[in-house]
Protein backbone atom coordinates (compact mmCIF):
# COMPACT_ATOMS: atom_id res chain seq x y z
CA UNK A 1 0.00 0.00 0.00
CA UNK A 2 1.99 2.90 -1.25
CA UNK A 3 -0.36 5.68 -0.21
CA UNK A 4 2.27 7.27 2.00
CA UNK A 5 5.11 7.06 -0.46
CA UNK A 6 5.66 10.12 -2.62
CA UNK A 7 6.59 9.64 -6.32
CA UNK A 8 10.20 10.42 -5.49
CA UNK A 9 10.24 7.45 -3.14
CA UNK A 10 10.17 9.65 -0.08
CA UNK A 11 7.92 8.69 2.75
CA UNK A 12 5.56 11.41 3.75
CA UNK A 13 5.07 11.35 7.49
CA UNK A 14 1.70 12.39 8.68
CA UNK A 15 0.97 14.18 11.89
CA UNK A 16 1.47 12.17 15.05
CA UNK A 17 -1.00 9.35 15.70
CA UNK A 18 -3.83 10.04 18.08
CA UNK A 19 -3.17 9.45 21.77
CA UNK A 20 -4.15 6.23 23.53
CA UNK A 21 -3.05 2.64 23.04
CA UNK A 22 -5.87 1.86 20.64
CA UNK A 23 -4.68 4.46 18.15
CA UNK A 24 -1.08 3.35 18.37
CA UNK A 25 0.03 2.50 14.84
CA UNK A 26 1.37 -0.91 15.87
CA UNK A 27 -1.85 -1.78 17.68
CA UNK A 28 -3.71 -0.97 14.46
CA UNK A 29 -1.30 -2.98 12.34
CA UNK A 30 -1.64 -5.97 14.65
CA UNK A 31 -5.41 -5.53 14.57
CA UNK A 32 -5.29 -5.49 10.78
CA UNK A 33 -3.30 -8.74 10.72
CA UNK A 34 -5.66 -10.45 13.16
CA UNK A 35 -8.71 -9.19 11.27
CA UNK A 36 -7.51 -10.43 7.91
CA UNK A 37 -6.81 -13.84 9.48
CA UNK A 38 -10.28 -13.79 11.02
CA UNK A 39 -11.75 -12.82 7.64
CA UNK A 40 -10.31 -15.95 6.01
CA UNK A 41 -11.55 -18.17 8.83
CA UNK A 42 -15.05 -16.63 8.65
CA UNK A 43 -15.18 -17.04 4.85
CA UNK A 44 -14.18 -20.67 5.22
CA UNK A 45 -16.85 -21.27 7.85
CA UNK A 46 -19.45 -19.49 5.75
CA UNK A 47 -18.66 -21.31 2.54
CA UNK A 48 -18.82 -24.76 4.10
CA UNK A 49 -22.14 -23.95 5.72
CA UNK A 50 -23.69 -23.76 2.25
CA UNK A 51 -22.95 -26.81 0.14
CA UNK A 52 -23.01 -26.99 -3.64
CA UNK A 53 -21.42 -23.72 -4.45
CA UNK A 54 -19.09 -23.33 -7.33
CA UNK A 55 -18.89 -19.60 -7.72
CA UNK A 56 -19.15 -18.14 -4.24
CA UNK A 57 -22.18 -15.95 -4.96
CA UNK A 58 -24.34 -18.42 -3.05
CA UNK A 59 -22.09 -17.82 -0.09
CA UNK A 60 -23.65 -14.41 0.40
CA UNK A 61 -26.55 -16.19 2.08
CA UNK A 62 -24.29 -17.00 4.99
CA UNK A 63 -23.79 -14.62 7.92
CA UNK A 64 -20.22 -15.87 8.30
CA UNK A 65 -19.37 -14.65 4.82
CA UNK A 66 -20.71 -11.19 5.62
CA UNK A 67 -18.75 -11.20 8.88
CA UNK A 68 -15.69 -12.10 6.80
CA UNK A 69 -16.33 -9.20 4.42
CA UNK A 70 -16.73 -6.84 7.40
CA UNK A 71 -13.45 -8.10 8.89
CA UNK A 72 -11.74 -7.64 5.53
CA UNK A 73 -12.88 -4.05 5.14
CA UNK A 74 -12.05 -3.13 8.75
CA UNK A 75 -8.66 -4.74 8.34
CA UNK A 76 -7.98 -2.58 5.29
CA UNK A 77 -8.72 0.60 7.24
CA UNK A 78 -6.51 -0.44 10.16
CA UNK A 79 -3.77 -1.29 7.68
CA UNK A 80 -3.97 2.08 5.94
CA UNK A 81 -3.96 3.87 9.29
CA UNK A 82 -0.94 1.88 10.51
CA UNK A 83 0.93 2.59 7.29
CA UNK A 84 0.76 6.32 7.91
CA UNK A 85 3.17 5.93 10.80
CA UNK A 86 5.10 2.73 10.20
CA UNK A 87 7.76 2.23 7.51
CA UNK A 88 6.57 0.00 4.65
CA UNK A 89 9.24 -2.66 5.09
CA UNK A 90 8.38 -3.17 8.76
CA UNK A 91 4.68 -3.30 7.94
CA UNK A 92 5.17 -5.80 5.11
CA UNK A 93 7.29 -8.10 7.22
CA UNK A 94 4.68 -8.05 9.95
CA UNK A 95 1.93 -8.71 7.41
CA UNK A 96 3.72 -11.94 6.46
CA UNK A 97 2.46 -13.20 9.82
CA UNK A 98 -0.92 -13.82 8.21
CA UNK A 99 0.62 -16.74 6.31
CA UNK A 100 1.43 -18.28 9.71
CA UNK A 101 -1.70 -17.28 11.57
CA UNK A 102 -4.14 -18.62 8.97
CA UNK A 103 -2.85 -22.22 9.12
CA UNK A 104 -2.65 -21.96 12.93
CA UNK A 105 -6.26 -20.79 13.02
CA UNK A 106 -7.27 -23.60 10.67
CA UNK A 107 -5.71 -26.12 12.99
CA UNK A 108 -6.90 -24.70 16.31
CA UNK A 109 -10.29 -23.25 15.39
CA UNK A 110 -11.47 -25.15 12.33
CA UNK A 111 -9.97 -28.50 13.27
CA UNK A 112 -8.25 -28.94 9.92
CA UNK A 113 -5.46 -31.47 9.91
CA UNK A 114 -2.15 -30.22 8.64
CA UNK A 115 0.09 -33.13 7.75
CA UNK A 116 3.86 -32.95 7.39
CA UNK A 117 3.76 -32.44 3.58
CA UNK A 118 1.41 -29.49 3.88
CA UNK A 119 3.36 -28.02 6.80
CA UNK A 120 6.60 -28.18 4.78
CA UNK A 121 4.85 -26.55 1.83
CA UNK A 122 3.56 -23.73 4.03
CA UNK A 123 7.07 -23.11 5.39
CA UNK A 124 8.52 -23.01 1.85
CA UNK A 125 5.88 -20.55 0.66
CA UNK A 126 6.58 -18.40 3.72
CA UNK A 127 10.31 -18.45 2.98
CA UNK A 128 9.58 -17.45 -0.63
CA UNK A 129 7.26 -14.65 0.42
CA UNK A 130 9.95 -13.21 2.70
CA UNK A 131 12.63 -13.63 0.04
CA UNK A 132 10.78 -11.47 -2.48
CA UNK A 133 9.31 -9.01 0.03
CA UNK A 134 11.93 -6.29 -0.31
CA UNK A 135 12.28 -6.03 -4.12
CA UNK A 136 8.53 -6.49 -4.51
CA UNK A 137 7.80 -3.60 -2.20
CA UNK A 138 9.74 -1.32 -4.51
CA UNK A 139 7.95 -2.71 -7.57
CA UNK A 140 4.54 -2.36 -5.99
CA UNK A 141 5.06 1.36 -5.59
CA UNK A 142 5.61 1.65 -9.34
CA UNK A 143 2.94 -0.71 -10.66
CA UNK B 1 -5.51 -30.38 -7.00
CA UNK B 2 -6.60 -30.83 -10.59
CA UNK B 3 -6.12 -28.38 -13.44
CA UNK B 4 -9.48 -26.60 -13.32
CA UNK B 5 -9.42 -25.55 -9.63
CA UNK B 6 -5.80 -24.54 -10.06
CA UNK B 7 -6.82 -22.35 -12.98
CA UNK B 8 -9.46 -20.79 -10.71
CA UNK B 9 -6.81 -20.05 -8.08
CA UNK B 10 -4.57 -18.50 -10.70
CA UNK B 11 -7.35 -16.31 -12.12
CA UNK B 12 -8.30 -15.26 -8.57
CA UNK B 13 -4.72 -14.21 -7.81
CA UNK B 14 -4.39 -12.34 -11.11
CA UNK B 15 -7.66 -10.52 -10.39
CA UNK B 16 -6.39 -9.58 -6.95
CA UNK B 17 -3.24 -7.98 -8.38
CA UNK B 18 -5.21 -6.26 -11.18
CA UNK B 19 -7.69 -4.94 -8.60
CA UNK B 20 -4.93 -3.58 -6.37
CA UNK B 21 -3.28 -1.81 -9.29
CA UNK B 22 -6.57 -0.26 -10.44
CA UNK B 23 -7.40 0.92 -6.92
CA UNK B 24 -4.00 2.49 -6.61
CA UNK B 25 -4.26 4.28 -9.93
CA UNK B 26 -7.81 5.42 -9.20
CA UNK B 27 -6.52 7.26 -6.11
CA UNK B 28 -4.03 9.24 -8.13
CA UNK B 29 -6.12 10.11 -11.19
CA UNK B 30 -8.51 12.91 -12.07
CA UNK B 31 -12.28 12.80 -11.82
CA UNK B 32 -12.84 11.55 -15.37
CA UNK B 33 -10.65 8.48 -15.02
CA UNK B 34 -11.29 7.78 -11.38
CA UNK B 35 -14.79 6.35 -11.88
CA UNK B 36 -13.90 3.67 -14.42
CA UNK B 37 -10.67 2.72 -12.68
CA UNK B 38 -12.49 2.34 -9.40
CA UNK B 39 -15.20 0.28 -11.13
CA UNK B 40 -12.60 -1.93 -12.80
CA UNK B 41 -10.91 -2.42 -9.42
CA UNK B 42 -14.17 -3.38 -7.76
CA UNK B 43 -15.07 -5.82 -10.56
CA UNK B 44 -11.63 -7.49 -10.35
CA UNK B 45 -11.87 -7.74 -6.56
CA UNK B 46 -15.41 -9.15 -6.76
CA UNK B 47 -14.30 -11.85 -9.22
CA UNK B 48 -11.42 -12.67 -6.89
CA UNK B 49 -13.75 -12.83 -3.90
CA UNK B 50 -16.35 -15.10 -5.51
CA UNK B 51 -13.77 -17.45 -7.00
CA UNK B 52 -12.06 -17.68 -3.61
CA UNK B 53 -15.27 -18.35 -1.67
CA UNK B 54 -16.22 -20.98 -4.23
CA UNK B 55 -12.85 -22.66 -3.78
CA UNK B 56 -13.13 -22.45 0.00
CA UNK B 57 -16.32 -24.48 -0.11
CA UNK B 58 -14.34 -27.38 -1.57
CA UNK B 59 -10.91 -27.24 0.03
CA UNK B 60 -9.40 -26.78 3.47
CA UNK B 61 -8.36 -23.20 4.16
CA UNK B 62 -4.94 -24.46 5.29
CA UNK B 63 -4.67 -26.11 1.87
CA UNK B 64 -5.80 -23.09 -0.11
CA UNK B 65 -4.18 -20.20 1.71
CA UNK B 66 -0.56 -20.98 0.76
CA UNK B 67 -1.59 -20.50 -2.89
CA UNK B 68 -1.95 -16.83 -1.99
CA UNK B 69 1.85 -16.75 -2.28
CA UNK B 70 1.32 -16.94 -6.06
CA UNK B 71 0.09 -13.37 -5.76
CA UNK B 72 3.74 -12.27 -5.47
CA UNK B 73 4.74 -14.21 -8.55
CA UNK B 74 1.95 -12.61 -10.58
CA UNK B 75 3.12 -9.22 -9.37
CA UNK B 76 6.76 -9.94 -10.25
CA UNK B 77 5.89 -11.04 -13.77
CA UNK B 78 3.56 -8.07 -14.22
CA UNK B 79 6.40 -5.78 -13.20
CA UNK B 80 8.83 -7.45 -15.56
CA UNK B 81 6.38 -7.24 -18.48
CA UNK B 82 4.88 -3.80 -17.96
CA UNK B 83 7.68 -1.98 -16.16
CA UNK B 84 10.55 -3.85 -17.80
CA UNK B 85 11.90 -4.65 -14.35
CA UNK B 86 14.74 -7.16 -14.40
CA UNK B 87 14.09 -10.59 -12.96
CA UNK B 88 17.07 -10.92 -10.64
CA UNK B 89 18.46 -14.19 -9.31
CA UNK B 90 17.12 -13.13 -5.92
CA UNK B 91 13.58 -12.97 -7.33
CA UNK B 92 13.94 -16.31 -9.11
CA UNK B 93 14.95 -17.91 -5.80
CA UNK B 94 11.73 -16.53 -4.30
CA UNK B 95 9.67 -17.83 -7.25
CA UNK B 96 11.27 -21.26 -6.87
CA UNK B 97 10.57 -21.38 -3.12
CA UNK B 98 6.93 -20.36 -3.54
CA UNK B 99 6.38 -22.82 -6.41
CA UNK B 100 8.01 -25.67 -4.47
CA UNK B 101 5.88 -24.83 -1.44
CA UNK B 102 2.66 -24.68 -3.44
CA UNK B 103 3.55 -27.94 -5.17
CA UNK B 104 4.03 -29.66 -1.81
CA UNK B 105 0.78 -28.25 -0.45
CA UNK B 106 -1.12 -29.34 -3.56
CA UNK B 107 0.06 -32.90 -2.90
CA UNK B 108 -1.06 -32.89 0.73
PDB file of N, CA and C in Angstrom, chain A residues 63-117:
ATOM      1  N   UNK A  63     -24.223 -15.719   7.052  1.00  0.00           N
ATOM      2  CA  UNK A  63     -23.795 -14.618   7.920  1.00  0.00           C
ATOM      3  C   UNK A  63     -22.287 -14.604   8.094  1.00  0.00           C
ATOM      4  N   UNK A  64     -21.678 -15.791   8.124  1.00  0.00           N
ATOM      5  CA  UNK A  64     -20.222 -15.873   8.296  1.00  0.00           C
ATOM      6  C   UNK A  64     -19.485 -15.151   7.172  1.00  0.00           C
ATOM      7  N   UNK A  65     -20.019 -15.302   5.952  1.00  0.00           N
ATOM      8  CA  UNK A  65     -19.373 -14.654   4.816  1.00  0.00           C
ATOM      9  C   UNK A  65     -19.426 -13.138   4.975  1.00  0.00           C
ATOM     10  N   UNK A  66     -20.586 -12.638   5.415  1.00  0.00           N
ATOM     11  CA  UNK A  66     -20.713 -11.189   5.622  1.00  0.00           C
ATOM     12  C   UNK A  66     -19.796 -10.714   6.739  1.00  0.00           C
ATOM     13  N   UNK A  67     -19.669 -11.534   7.789  1.00  0.00           N
ATOM     14  CA  UNK A  67     -18.751 -11.204   8.878  1.00  0.00           C
ATOM     15  C   UNK A  67     -17.319 -11.133   8.330  1.00  0.00           C
ATOM     16  N   UNK A  68     -17.016 -12.078   7.431  1.00  0.00           N
ATOM     17  CA  UNK A  68     -15.692 -12.098   6.803  1.00  0.00           C
ATOM     18  C   UNK A  68     -15.441 -10.836   5.992  1.00  0.00           C
ATOM     19  N   UNK A  69     -16.468 -10.412   5.232  1.00  0.00           N
ATOM     20  CA  UNK A  69     -16.331  -9.198   4.421  1.00  0.00           C
ATOM     21  C   UNK A  69     -16.101  -7.990   5.334  1.00  0.00           C
ATOM     22  N   UNK A  70     -16.871  -7.943   6.431  1.00  0.00           N
ATOM     23  CA  UNK A  70     -16.727  -6.841   7.396  1.00  0.00           C
ATOM     24  C   UNK A  70     -15.307  -6.821   7.960  1.00  0.00           C
ATOM     25  N   UNK A  71     -14.810  -8.004   8.337  1.00  0.00           N
ATOM     26  CA  UNK A  71     -13.454  -8.100   8.891  1.00  0.00           C
ATOM     27  C   UNK A  71     -12.422  -7.648   7.865  1.00  0.00           C
ATOM     28  N   UNK A  72     -12.658  -8.010   6.593  1.00  0.00           N
ATOM     29  CA  UNK A  72     -11.741  -7.642   5.528  1.00  0.00           C
ATOM     30  C   UNK A  72     -11.648  -6.127   5.373  1.00  0.00           C
ATOM     31  N   UNK A  73     -12.836  -5.495   5.353  1.00  0.00           N
ATOM     32  CA  UNK A  73     -12.880  -4.045   5.141  1.00  0.00           C
ATOM     33  C   UNK A  73     -12.257  -3.320   6.331  1.00  0.00           C
ATOM     34  N   UNK A  74     -12.613  -3.765   7.562  1.00  0.00           N
ATOM     35  CA  UNK A  74     -12.046  -3.131   8.753  1.00  0.00           C
ATOM     36  C   UNK A  74     -10.535  -3.292   8.767  1.00  0.00           C
ATOM     37  N   UNK A  75     -10.097  -4.478   8.379  1.00  0.00           N
ATOM     38  CA  UNK A  75      -8.662  -4.744   8.340  1.00  0.00           C
ATOM     39  C   UNK A  75      -7.941  -3.788   7.397  1.00  0.00           C
ATOM     40  N   UNK A  76      -8.579  -3.500   6.270  1.00  0.00           N
ATOM     41  CA  UNK A  76      -7.980  -2.583   5.295  1.00  0.00           C
ATOM     42  C   UNK A  76      -7.797  -1.188   5.899  1.00  0.00           C
ATOM     43  N   UNK A  77      -8.831  -0.724   6.641  1.00  0.00           N
ATOM     44  CA  UNK A  77      -8.724   0.603   7.236  1.00  0.00           C
ATOM     45  C   UNK A  77      -7.626   0.656   8.301  1.00  0.00           C
ATOM     46  N   UNK A  78      -7.550  -0.389   9.137  1.00  0.00           N
ATOM     47  CA  UNK A  78      -6.506  -0.435  10.156  1.00  0.00           C
ATOM     48  C   UNK A  78      -5.132  -0.434   9.511  1.00  0.00           C
ATOM     49  N   UNK A  79      -5.026  -1.184   8.415  1.00  0.00           N
ATOM     50  CA  UNK A  79      -3.766  -1.292   7.685  1.00  0.00           C
ATOM     51  C   UNK A  79      -3.335   0.073   7.145  1.00  0.00           C
ATOM     52  N   UNK A  80      -4.291   0.768   6.506  1.00  0.00           N
ATOM     53  CA  UNK A  80      -3.974   2.076   5.938  1.00  0.00           C
ATOM     54  C   UNK A  80      -3.586   3.059   7.033  1.00  0.00           C
ATOM     55  N   UNK A  81      -4.282   2.981   8.176  1.00  0.00           N
ATOM     56  CA  UNK A  81      -3.962   3.866   9.293  1.00  0.00           C
ATOM     57  C   UNK A  81      -2.552   3.565   9.812  1.00  0.00           C
ATOM     58  N   UNK A  82      -2.256   2.279  10.014  1.00  0.00           N
ATOM     59  CA  UNK A  82      -0.939   1.884  10.510  1.00  0.00           C
ATOM     60  C   UNK A  82       0.176   2.335   9.588  1.00  0.00           C
ATOM     61  N   UNK A  83      -0.090   2.245   8.282  1.00  0.00           N
ATOM     62  CA  UNK A  83       0.935   2.588   7.291  1.00  0.00           C
ATOM     63  C   UNK A  83       1.310   4.059   7.296  1.00  0.00           C
ATOM     64  N   UNK A  84       0.431   4.892   7.872  1.00  0.00           N
ATOM     65  CA  UNK A  84       0.759   6.317   7.906  1.00  0.00           C
ATOM     66  C   UNK A  84       1.919   6.596   8.858  1.00  0.00           C
ATOM     67  N   UNK A  85       2.163   5.661   9.781  1.00  0.00           N
ATOM     68  CA  UNK A  85       3.173   5.933  10.803  1.00  0.00           C
ATOM     69  C   UNK A  85       4.292   4.897  10.853  1.00  0.00           C
ATOM     70  N   UNK A  86       4.118   3.805  10.129  1.00  0.00           N
ATOM     71  CA  UNK A  86       5.104   2.733  10.202  1.00  0.00           C
ATOM     72  C   UNK A  86       5.759   2.545   8.839  1.00  0.00           C
ATOM     73  N   UNK A  87       7.094   2.424   8.796  1.00  0.00           N
ATOM     74  CA  UNK A  87       7.759   2.231   7.508  1.00  0.00           C
ATOM     75  C   UNK A  87       7.235   0.989   6.795  1.00  0.00           C
ATOM     76  N   UNK A  88       7.128   1.086   5.465  1.00  0.00           N
ATOM     77  CA  UNK A  88       6.565   0.003   4.654  1.00  0.00           C
ATOM     78  C   UNK A  88       7.224  -1.351   4.903  1.00  0.00           C
ATOM     79  N   UNK A  89       8.580  -1.355   4.979  1.00  0.00           N
ATOM     80  CA  UNK A  89       9.238  -2.662   5.091  1.00  0.00           C
ATOM     81  C   UNK A  89       8.889  -3.364   6.399  1.00  0.00           C
ATOM     82  N   UNK A  90       8.771  -2.590   7.478  1.00  0.00           N
ATOM     83  CA  UNK A  90       8.379  -3.167   8.760  1.00  0.00           C
ATOM     84  C   UNK A  90       6.957  -3.722   8.660  1.00  0.00           C
ATOM     85  N   UNK A  91       6.079  -2.907   8.062  1.00  0.00           N
ATOM     86  CA  UNK A  91       4.676  -3.304   7.943  1.00  0.00           C
ATOM     87  C   UNK A  91       4.542  -4.586   7.115  1.00  0.00           C
ATOM     88  N   UNK A  92       5.276  -4.637   5.990  1.00  0.00           N
ATOM     89  CA  UNK A  92       5.169  -5.802   5.115  1.00  0.00           C
ATOM     90  C   UNK A  92       5.675  -7.063   5.787  1.00  0.00           C
ATOM     91  N   UNK A  93       6.778  -6.933   6.525  1.00  0.00           N
ATOM     92  CA  UNK A  93       7.290  -8.102   7.225  1.00  0.00           C
ATOM     93  C   UNK A  93       6.314  -8.602   8.279  1.00  0.00           C
ATOM     94  N   UNK A  94       5.677  -7.652   8.960  1.00  0.00           N
ATOM     95  CA  UNK A  94       4.675  -8.050   9.952  1.00  0.00           C
ATOM     96  C   UNK A  94       3.469  -8.710   9.276  1.00  0.00           C
ATOM     97  N   UNK A  95       3.103  -8.182   8.108  1.00  0.00           N
ATOM     98  CA  UNK A  95       1.931  -8.709   7.409  1.00  0.00           C
ATOM     99  C   UNK A  95       2.149 -10.161   6.979  1.00  0.00           C
ATOM    100  N   UNK A  96       3.411 -10.555   6.801  1.00  0.00           N
ATOM    101  CA  UNK A  96       3.718 -11.941   6.462  1.00  0.00           C
ATOM    102  C   UNK A  96       3.219 -12.920   7.521  1.00  0.00           C
ATOM    103  N   UNK A  97       2.982 -12.385   8.723  1.00  0.00           N
ATOM    104  CA  UNK A  97       2.458 -13.200   9.822  1.00  0.00           C
ATOM    105  C   UNK A  97       1.142 -13.886   9.463  1.00  0.00           C
ATOM    106  N   UNK A  98       0.372 -13.254   8.579  1.00  0.00           N
ATOM    107  CA  UNK A  98      -0.925 -13.819   8.206  1.00  0.00           C
ATOM    108  C   UNK A  98      -0.747 -15.235   7.649  1.00  0.00           C
ATOM    109  N   UNK A  99       0.344 -15.411   6.882  1.00  0.00           N
ATOM    110  CA  UNK A  99       0.622 -16.740   6.308  1.00  0.00           C
ATOM    111  C   UNK A  99       0.862 -17.800   7.390  1.00  0.00           C
ATOM    112  N   UNK A 100       1.241 -17.351   8.596  1.00  0.00           N
ATOM    113  CA  UNK A 100       1.433 -18.284   9.705  1.00  0.00           C
ATOM    114  C   UNK A 100       0.148 -18.429  10.507  1.00  0.00           C
ATOM    115  N   UNK A 101      -0.511 -17.279  10.724  1.00  0.00           N
ATOM    116  CA  UNK A 101      -1.702 -17.277  11.575  1.00  0.00           C
ATOM    117  C   UNK A 101      -2.872 -18.023  10.949  1.00  0.00           C
ATOM    118  N   UNK A 102      -3.011 -17.939   9.619  1.00  0.00           N
ATOM    119  CA  UNK A 102      -4.139 -18.621   8.974  1.00  0.00           C
ATOM    120  C   UNK A 102      -4.061 -20.141   9.179  1.00  0.00           C
ATOM    121  N   UNK A 103      -2.918 -20.783   8.860  1.00  0.00           N
ATOM    122  CA  UNK A 103      -2.850 -22.223   9.117  1.00  0.00           C
ATOM    123  C   UNK A 103      -3.030 -22.563  10.607  1.00  0.00           C
ATOM    124  N   UNK A 104      -2.475 -21.725  11.496  1.00  0.00           N
ATOM    125  CA  UNK A 104      -2.654 -21.960  12.928  1.00  0.00           C
ATOM    126  C   UNK A 104      -4.131 -21.921  13.297  1.00  0.00           C
ATOM    127  N   UNK A 105      -4.829 -20.920  12.768  1.00  0.00           N
ATOM    128  CA  UNK A 105      -6.261 -20.792  13.024  1.00  0.00           C
ATOM    129  C   UNK A 105      -7.030 -21.985  12.479  1.00  0.00           C
ATOM    130  N   UNK A 106      -6.619 -22.444  11.292  1.00  0.00           N
ATOM    131  CA  UNK A 106      -7.269 -23.604  10.673  1.00  0.00           C
ATOM    132  C   UNK A 106      -7.160 -24.827  11.580  1.00  0.00           C
ATOM    133  N   UNK A 107      -5.977 -24.954  12.155  1.00  0.00           N
ATOM    134  CA  UNK A 107      -5.709 -26.119  12.985  1.00  0.00           C
ATOM    135  C   UNK A 107      -6.445 -26.023  14.318  1.00  0.00           C
ATOM    136  N   UNK A 108      -6.344 -24.848  14.970  1.00  0.00           N
ATOM    137  CA  UNK A 108      -6.901 -24.698  16.307  1.00  0.00           C
ATOM    138  C   UNK A 108      -8.404 -24.459  16.305  1.00  0.00           C
ATOM    139  N   UNK A 109      -8.888 -23.659  15.349  1.00  0.00           N
ATOM    140  CA  UNK A 109     -10.294 -23.255  15.393  1.00  0.00           C
ATOM    141  C   UNK A 109     -11.184 -24.052  14.444  1.00  0.00           C
ATOM    142  N   UNK A 110     -10.634 -24.442  13.301  1.00  0.00           N
ATOM    143  CA  UNK A 110     -11.470 -25.155  12.331  1.00  0.00           C
ATOM    144  C   UNK A 110     -11.246 -26.660  12.375  1.00  0.00           C
ATOM    145  N   UNK A 111     -10.227 -27.069  13.141  1.00  0.00           N
ATOM    146  CA  UNK A 111      -9.970 -28.502  13.268  1.00  0.00           C
ATOM    147  C   UNK A 111      -9.459 -29.161  11.998  1.00  0.00           C
ATOM    148  N   UNK A 112      -8.839 -28.337  11.117  1.00  0.00           N
ATOM    149  CA  UNK A 112      -8.249 -28.938   9.918  1.00  0.00           C
ATOM    150  C   UNK A 112      -6.964 -29.659  10.306  1.00  0.00           C
ATOM    151  N   UNK A 113      -6.681 -30.732   9.589  1.00  0.00           N
ATOM    152  CA  UNK A 113      -5.464 -31.472   9.910  1.00  0.00           C
ATOM    153  C   UNK A 113      -4.369 -31.102   8.924  1.00  0.00           C
ATOM    154  N   UNK A 114      -3.271 -30.634   9.488  1.00  0.00           N
ATOM    155  CA  UNK A 114      -2.155 -30.220   8.640  1.00  0.00           C
ATOM    156  C   UNK A 114      -1.051 -31.261   8.764  1.00  0.00           C
ATOM    157  N   UNK A 115      -0.930 -32.086   7.730  1.00  0.00           N
ATOM    158  CA  UNK A 115       0.087 -33.134   7.749  1.00  0.00           C
ATOM    159  C   UNK A 115       1.467 -32.576   7.477  1.00  0.00           C
ATOM    160  N   UNK A 116       2.490 -33.417   7.590  1.00  0.00           N
ATOM    161  CA  UNK A 116       3.865 -32.948   7.386  1.00  0.00           C
ATOM    162  C   UNK A 116       4.109 -32.355   5.995  1.00  0.00           C
ATOM    163  N   UNK A 117       3.539 -32.968   4.941  1.00  0.00           N
ATOM    164  CA  UNK A 117       3.758 -32.437   3.579  1.00  0.00           C
ATOM    165  C   UNK A 117       3.239 -31.015   3.481  1.00  0.00           C
TER     166      UNK A 117
END
